[in-house]
């Protein structure tokens, strides 16, 4: 089945640690996105990538980094510079501009301990 | 102006009622308006979408109404069921300059009580 796989489902981070969230898609979608979701704040865009080896900052990129070395993969690193990383993180992908629908993964819940 | 304003923030209806969620936008270049449904602990899933060349679209019990002149669109859920209890997000995008990013509303938490 085609889809997006996010792992892990739950992640715990100690203060000062970097952690990496995985996102893999087998939909052959060109574009991939990372969103952060906090209660009452909707979906806020962290980073997005429209092609391999290229990515752009979203609205809340500070404290995060990404890479896009393969079309299928778009990992997100939450660095120690992100002061309030506890949130639900969602990865999404979409096809070319002719089809704007997003497919979302099932999310990773990150908690700072 | 990229914002999409969604209301209400939360909504409680009885089973069989017709909840209505509204969204408004400013950017007249937007040409695609999807709605997403999200259950707790899951990612959002595309529910229904509309383009500005039509004023209404139905898929099962879900209907989008679109008012281009008012720059507003809304989601109606007919004969709502407890299983419809979820958070609903409206969104908008435009095809200019190769961009296909979605701008999301802040979401509406719907509770359908038996």
mmCIF file of C-alpha atoms in Angstrom:
data_model
loop_
_atom_site.group_PDB
_atom_site.id
_atom_site.type_symbol
_atom_site.label_atom_id
_atom_site.label_comp_id
_atom_site.label_asym_id
_atom_site.label_seq_id
_atom_site.Cartn_x
_atom_site.Cartn_y
_atom_site.Cartn_z
ATOM 1 C CA UNK A 1 0.000 0.000 0.000
ATOM 2 C CA UNK A 2 1.236 3.487 -0.801
ATOM 3 C CA UNK A 3 1.525 5.955 2.001
ATOM 4 C CA UNK A 4 3.683 7.924 4.383
ATOM 5 C CA UNK A 5 5.406 6.303 7.325
ATOM 6 C CA UNK A 6 6.515 8.345 10.301
ATOM 7 C CA UNK A 7 8.642 6.897 13.037
ATOM 8 C CA UNK A 8 8.791 6.643 15.902
ATOM 9 C CA UNK A 9 5.207 7.205 17.039
ATOM 10 C CA UNK A 10 6.388 8.464 20.435
ATOM 11 C CA UNK A 11 9.749 10.054 21.201
ATOM 12 C CA UNK A 12 11.205 11.388 24.409
ATOM 13 C CA UNK A 13 14.009 13.912 24.415
ATOM 14 C CA UNK A 14 16.220 15.064 27.221
ATOM 15 C CA UNK A 15 17.125 18.719 27.568
ATOM 16 C CA UNK A 16 20.022 19.616 25.250
ATOM 17 C CA UNK A 17 19.621 16.594 22.984
ATOM 18 C CA UNK A 18 19.087 16.551 19.240
ATOM 19 C CA UNK A 19 16.547 14.049 17.960
ATOM 20 C CA UNK A 20 15.613 13.021 14.421
ATOM 21 C CA UNK A 21 12.119 12.174 13.261
ATOM 22 C CA UNK A 22 11.809 9.905 10.259
ATOM 23 C CA UNK A 23 9.428 10.381 7.313
ATOM 24 C CA UNK A 24 9.338 8.012 4.349
ATOM 25 C CA UNK A 25 6.857 7.967 1.447
ATOM 26 C CA UNK A 26 6.324 5.495 -1.368
ATOM 27 C CA UNK A 27 3.786 7.589 -3.269
ATOM 28 C CA UNK A 28 6.344 9.003 -5.705
ATOM 29 C CA UNK A 29 5.342 12.489 -4.556
ATOM 30 C CA UNK A 30 7.634 15.356 -5.429
ATOM 31 C CA UNK A 31 6.959 17.607 -2.452
ATOM 32 C CA UNK A 32 7.268 16.850 1.248
ATOM 33 C CA UNK A 33 6.423 18.938 4.292
ATOM 34 C CA UNK A 34 6.872 19.023 8.051
ATOM 35 C CA UNK A 35 4.224 20.550 10.295
ATOM 36 C CA UNK A 36 4.060 21.094 14.014
ATOM 37 C CA UNK A 37 0.696 20.821 15.773
ATOM 38 C CA UNK A 38 -0.037 22.328 19.160
ATOM 39 C CA UNK A 39 -3.486 22.475 20.793
ATOM 40 C CA UNK A 40 -5.491 25.423 19.479
ATOM 41 C CA UNK A 41 -2.769 26.501 17.046
ATOM 42 C CA UNK A 42 -3.577 24.395 14.034
ATOM 43 C CA UNK A 43 -0.831 23.226 11.707
ATOM 44 C CA UNK A 44 2.303 25.325 11.448
ATOM 45 C CA UNK A 45 4.772 24.727 8.632
ATOM 46 C CA UNK A 46 8.353 24.014 9.695
ATOM 47 C CA UNK A 47 10.108 23.100 6.431
ATOM 48 C CA UNK A 48 9.144 21.938 2.978
ATOM 49 C CA UNK A 49 10.916 20.468 -0.028
ATOM 50 C CA UNK A 50 9.730 20.436 -3.617
ATOM 51 C CA UNK A 51 12.646 18.474 -5.102
ATOM 52 C CA UNK A 52 15.572 16.377 -3.947
ATOM 53 C CA UNK A 53 18.488 18.315 -2.450
ATOM 54 C CA UNK A 54 16.390 21.445 -2.038
ATOM 55 C CA UNK A 55 14.255 22.633 0.858
ATOM 56 C CA UNK A 56 12.794 25.864 2.169
ATOM 57 C CA UNK A 57 12.050 27.249 5.611
ATOM 58 C CA UNK A 58 8.456 27.506 6.682
ATOM 59 C CA UNK A 59 6.935 29.752 9.310
ATOM 60 C CA UNK A 60 8.650 28.242 12.358
ATOM 61 C CA UNK A 61 11.983 26.817 11.141
ATOM 62 C CA UNK A 62 14.136 28.051 14.033
ATOM 63 C CA UNK A 63 15.576 25.161 16.019
ATOM 64 C CA UNK A 64 14.858 22.602 13.301
ATOM 65 C CA UNK A 65 16.827 21.183 10.378
ATOM 66 C CA UNK A 66 15.991 18.870 7.479
ATOM 67 C CA UNK A 67 17.599 17.065 4.573
ATOM 68 C CA UNK A 68 16.228 15.687 1.303
ATOM 69 C CA UNK A 69 18.852 13.330 -0.111
ATOM 70 C CA UNK A 70 16.280 10.943 -1.563
ATOM 71 C CA UNK A 71 12.843 11.586 -3.044
ATOM 72 C CA UNK A 72 11.297 9.128 -0.605
ATOM 73 C CA UNK A 73 12.793 10.517 2.606
ATOM 74 C CA UNK A 74 12.562 13.826 4.475
ATOM 75 C CA UNK A 75 13.903 13.511 8.045
ATOM 76 C CA UNK A 76 13.453 16.313 10.566
ATOM 77 C CA UNK A 77 15.996 17.019 13.293
ATOM 78 C CA UNK A 78 14.815 18.859 16.375
ATOM 79 C CA UNK A 79 17.916 20.532 17.746
ATOM 80 C CA UNK A 80 18.716 21.693 21.238
ATOM 81 C CA UNK A 81 18.122 25.246 19.974
ATOM 82 C CA UNK A 82 14.380 24.530 19.850
ATOM 83 C CA UNK A 83 13.307 25.692 23.283
ATOM 84 C CA UNK A 84 9.814 24.260 23.336
ATOM 85 C CA UNK A 85 9.889 21.087 21.249
ATOM 86 C CA UNK A 86 7.059 19.190 22.930
ATOM 87 C CA UNK A 87 4.425 18.826 20.207
ATOM 88 C CA UNK A 88 2.831 16.528 17.657
ATOM 89 C CA UNK A 89 4.841 16.491 14.416
ATOM 90 C CA UNK A 90 3.243 15.672 11.093
ATOM 91 C CA UNK A 91 4.910 14.876 7.788
ATOM 92 C CA UNK A 92 3.015 15.235 4.513
ATOM 93 C CA UNK A 93 3.641 14.832 0.814
ATOM 94 C CA UNK A 94 1.979 15.942 -2.409
ATOM 95 C CA UNK A 95 2.304 15.495 -6.136
ATOM 96 C CA UNK A 96 3.101 18.115 -8.741
ATOM 97 C CA UNK A 97 1.098 21.384 -8.910
ATOM 98 C CA UNK A 98 -1.665 19.667 -10.900
ATOM 99 C CA UNK A 99 -2.698 17.807 -7.772
ATOM 100 C CA UNK A 100 -2.566 19.775 -4.552
ATOM 101 C CA UNK A 101 -3.882 17.249 -2.124
ATOM 102 C CA UNK A 102 -1.661 16.361 0.789
ATOM 103 C CA UNK A 103 -1.193 12.895 2.218
ATOM 104 C CA UNK A 104 -0.254 12.988 5.875
ATOM 105 C CA UNK A 105 1.612 10.501 8.003
ATOM 106 C CA UNK A 106 0.259 9.382 11.349
ATOM 107 C CA UNK A 107 2.525 11.705 13.307
ATOM 108 C CA UNK A 108 5.228 11.577 15.962
ATOM 109 C CA UNK A 109 4.549 12.855 19.452
ATOM 110 C CA UNK A 110 7.714 14.356 20.904
ATOM 111 C CA UNK A 111 7.990 15.007 24.624
ATOM 112 C CA UNK A 112 10.834 16.673 26.490
ATOM 113 C CA UNK A 113 11.676 14.928 29.745
ATOM 114 C CA UNK B 1 -2.242 37.899 2.604
ATOM 115 C CA UNK B 2 -1.986 34.152 3.135
ATOM 116 C CA UNK B 3 -4.237 33.696 6.148
ATOM 117 C CA UNK B 4 -7.261 31.434 6.280
ATOM 118 C CA UNK B 5 -9.616 32.199 9.161
ATOM 119 C CA UNK B 6 -11.704 29.317 10.483
ATOM 120 C CA UNK B 7 -14.632 29.382 12.888
ATOM 121 C CA UNK B 8 -15.857 28.237 15.302
ATOM 122 C CA UNK B 9 -12.948 26.859 17.291
ATOM 123 C CA UNK B 10 -15.191 24.164 18.765
ATOM 124 C CA UNK B 11 -18.663 22.897 18.073
ATOM 125 C CA UNK B 12 -21.014 20.530 19.856
ATOM 126 C CA UNK B 13 -24.071 19.107 18.105
ATOM 127 C CA UNK B 14 -26.489 16.308 18.770
ATOM 128 C CA UNK B 15 -26.596 13.227 16.604
ATOM 129 C CA UNK B 16 -28.517 13.978 13.419
ATOM 130 C CA UNK B 17 -27.744 17.685 13.553
ATOM 131 C CA UNK B 18 -25.987 19.632 10.782
ATOM 132 C CA UNK B 19 -22.754 21.213 12.015
ATOM 133 C CA UNK B 20 -21.441 24.035 9.842
ATOM 134 C CA UNK B 21 -17.809 25.134 9.861
ATOM 135 C CA UNK B 22 -16.844 28.362 8.140
ATOM 136 C CA UNK B 23 -13.638 29.626 6.572
ATOM 137 C CA UNK B 24 -12.683 32.965 5.050
ATOM 138 C CA UNK B 25 -9.677 33.942 2.994
ATOM 139 C CA UNK B 26 -8.126 37.123 1.605
ATOM 140 C CA UNK B 27 -5.881 35.956 -1.235
ATOM 141 C CA UNK B 28 -7.969 35.965 -4.422
ATOM 142 C CA UNK B 29 -5.299 33.856 -6.125
ATOM 143 C CA UNK B 30 -6.306 30.812 -4.091
ATOM 144 C CA UNK B 31 -7.788 28.195 -6.416
ATOM 145 C CA UNK B 32 -8.046 25.018 -4.379
ATOM 146 C CA UNK B 33 -9.946 24.612 -1.111
ATOM 147 C CA UNK B 34 -9.715 21.260 0.690
ATOM 148 C CA UNK B 35 -11.071 20.122 4.023
ATOM 149 C CA UNK B 36 -9.202 17.690 6.238
ATOM 150 C CA UNK B 37 -10.517 15.498 9.048
ATOM 151 C CA UNK B 38 -8.267 14.519 11.929
ATOM 152 C CA UNK B 39 -8.966 11.980 14.671
ATOM 153 C CA UNK B 40 -6.989 12.150 17.935
ATOM 154 C CA UNK B 41 -3.448 10.819 17.603
ATOM 155 C CA UNK B 42 -3.714 10.503 13.818
ATOM 156 C CA UNK B 43 -2.674 12.582 10.846
ATOM 157 C CA UNK B 44 -5.271 14.637 8.959
ATOM 158 C CA UNK B 45 -6.950 12.968 6.002
ATOM 159 C CA UNK B 46 -8.406 14.689 2.956
ATOM 160 C CA UNK B 47 -12.189 14.754 3.256
ATOM 161 C CA UNK B 48 -13.443 16.825 0.327
ATOM 162 C CA UNK B 49 -12.132 19.655 -1.850
ATOM 163 C CA UNK B 50 -13.531 22.300 -4.180
ATOM 164 C CA UNK B 51 -12.249 24.664 -6.851
ATOM 165 C CA UNK B 52 -13.716 28.163 -7.417
ATOM 166 C CA UNK B 53 -15.532 27.270 -10.639
ATOM 167 C CA UNK B 54 -18.314 25.551 -8.667
ATOM 168 C CA UNK B 55 -20.431 26.828 -5.775
ATOM 169 C CA UNK B 56 -21.159 23.517 -4.103
ATOM 170 C CA UNK B 57 -19.751 20.014 -3.936
ATOM 171 C CA UNK B 58 -21.229 16.971 -2.178
ATOM 172 C CA UNK B 59 -19.564 13.730 -1.186
ATOM 173 C CA UNK B 60 -21.829 11.539 0.869
ATOM 174 C CA UNK B 61 -22.934 13.449 3.965
ATOM 175 C CA UNK B 62 -20.275 16.152 3.495
ATOM 176 C CA UNK B 63 -20.943 19.304 1.473
ATOM 177 C CA UNK B 64 -18.719 22.273 0.694
ATOM 178 C CA UNK B 65 -20.421 25.560 -0.113
ATOM 179 C CA UNK B 66 -18.242 28.149 -1.821
ATOM 180 C CA UNK B 67 -18.938 31.880 -2.157
ATOM 181 C CA UNK B 68 -16.295 33.405 -4.390
ATOM 182 C CA UNK B 69 -17.481 37.014 -4.074
ATOM 183 C CA UNK B 70 -17.471 36.836 -0.288
ATOM 184 C CA UNK B 71 -14.222 34.822 -0.222
ATOM 185 C CA UNK B 72 -15.804 32.298 2.092
ATOM 186 C CA UNK B 73 -16.369 28.568 2.072
ATOM 187 C CA UNK B 74 -18.002 26.232 4.529
ATOM 188 C CA UNK B 75 -18.345 22.575 5.397
ATOM 189 C CA UNK B 76 -21.749 21.083 6.232
ATOM 190 C CA UNK B 77 -22.123 17.602 7.684
ATOM 191 C CA UNK B 78 -25.578 16.151 7.129
ATOM 192 C CA UNK B 79 -27.087 13.712 9.646
ATOM 193 C CA UNK B 80 -23.997 13.953 11.845
ATOM 194 C CA UNK B 81 -22.919 10.850 13.776
ATOM 195 C CA UNK B 82 -20.762 10.365 16.880
ATOM 196 C CA UNK B 83 -18.125 8.879 14.567
ATOM 197 C CA UNK B 84 -17.819 12.314 12.913
ATOM 198 C CA UNK B 85 -16.348 13.692 16.147
ATOM 199 C CA UNK B 86 -12.940 14.953 15.065
ATOM 200 C CA UNK B 87 -10.999 18.113 14.317
ATOM 201 C CA UNK B 88 -11.675 19.637 10.918
ATOM 202 C CA UNK B 89 -9.251 21.894 9.067
ATOM 203 C CA UNK B 90 -9.998 24.029 6.059
ATOM 204 C CA UNK B 91 -7.141 24.981 3.765
ATOM 205 C CA UNK B 92 -6.375 26.905 0.594
ATOM 206 C CA UNK B 93 -3.668 27.014 -2.020
ATOM 207 C CA UNK B 94 -2.839 28.587 -5.364
ATOM 208 C CA UNK B 95 -0.944 27.343 -8.399
ATOM 209 C CA UNK B 96 1.097 30.459 -9.086
ATOM 210 C CA UNK B 97 4.891 30.293 -9.383
ATOM 211 C CA UNK B 98 4.894 26.516 -8.989
ATOM 212 C CA UNK B 99 3.757 26.803 -5.402
ATOM 213 C CA UNK B 100 1.440 24.178 -4.058
ATOM 214 C CA UNK B 101 1.650 24.826 -0.383
ATOM 215 C CA UNK B 102 -1.530 24.643 1.625
ATOM 216 C CA UNK B 103 -2.432 27.395 4.084
ATOM 217 C CA UNK B 104 -4.456 25.868 6.908
ATOM 218 C CA UNK B 105 -7.098 27.289 9.185
ATOM 219 C CA UNK B 106 -6.610 26.706 12.915
ATOM 220 C CA UNK B 107 -9.115 23.895 13.103
ATOM 221 C CA UNK B 108 -12.557 23.194 14.566
ATOM 222 C CA UNK B 109 -13.050 20.500 17.148
ATOM 223 C CA UNK B 110 -16.418 18.877 16.508
ATOM 224 C CA UNK B 111 -18.184 16.755 19.099
ATOM 225 C CA UNK B 112 -21.333 14.891 18.091
ATOM 226 C CA UNK B 113 -23.207 13.674 21.143
ATOM 227 C CA UNK B 114 -25.584 10.701 20.970
#
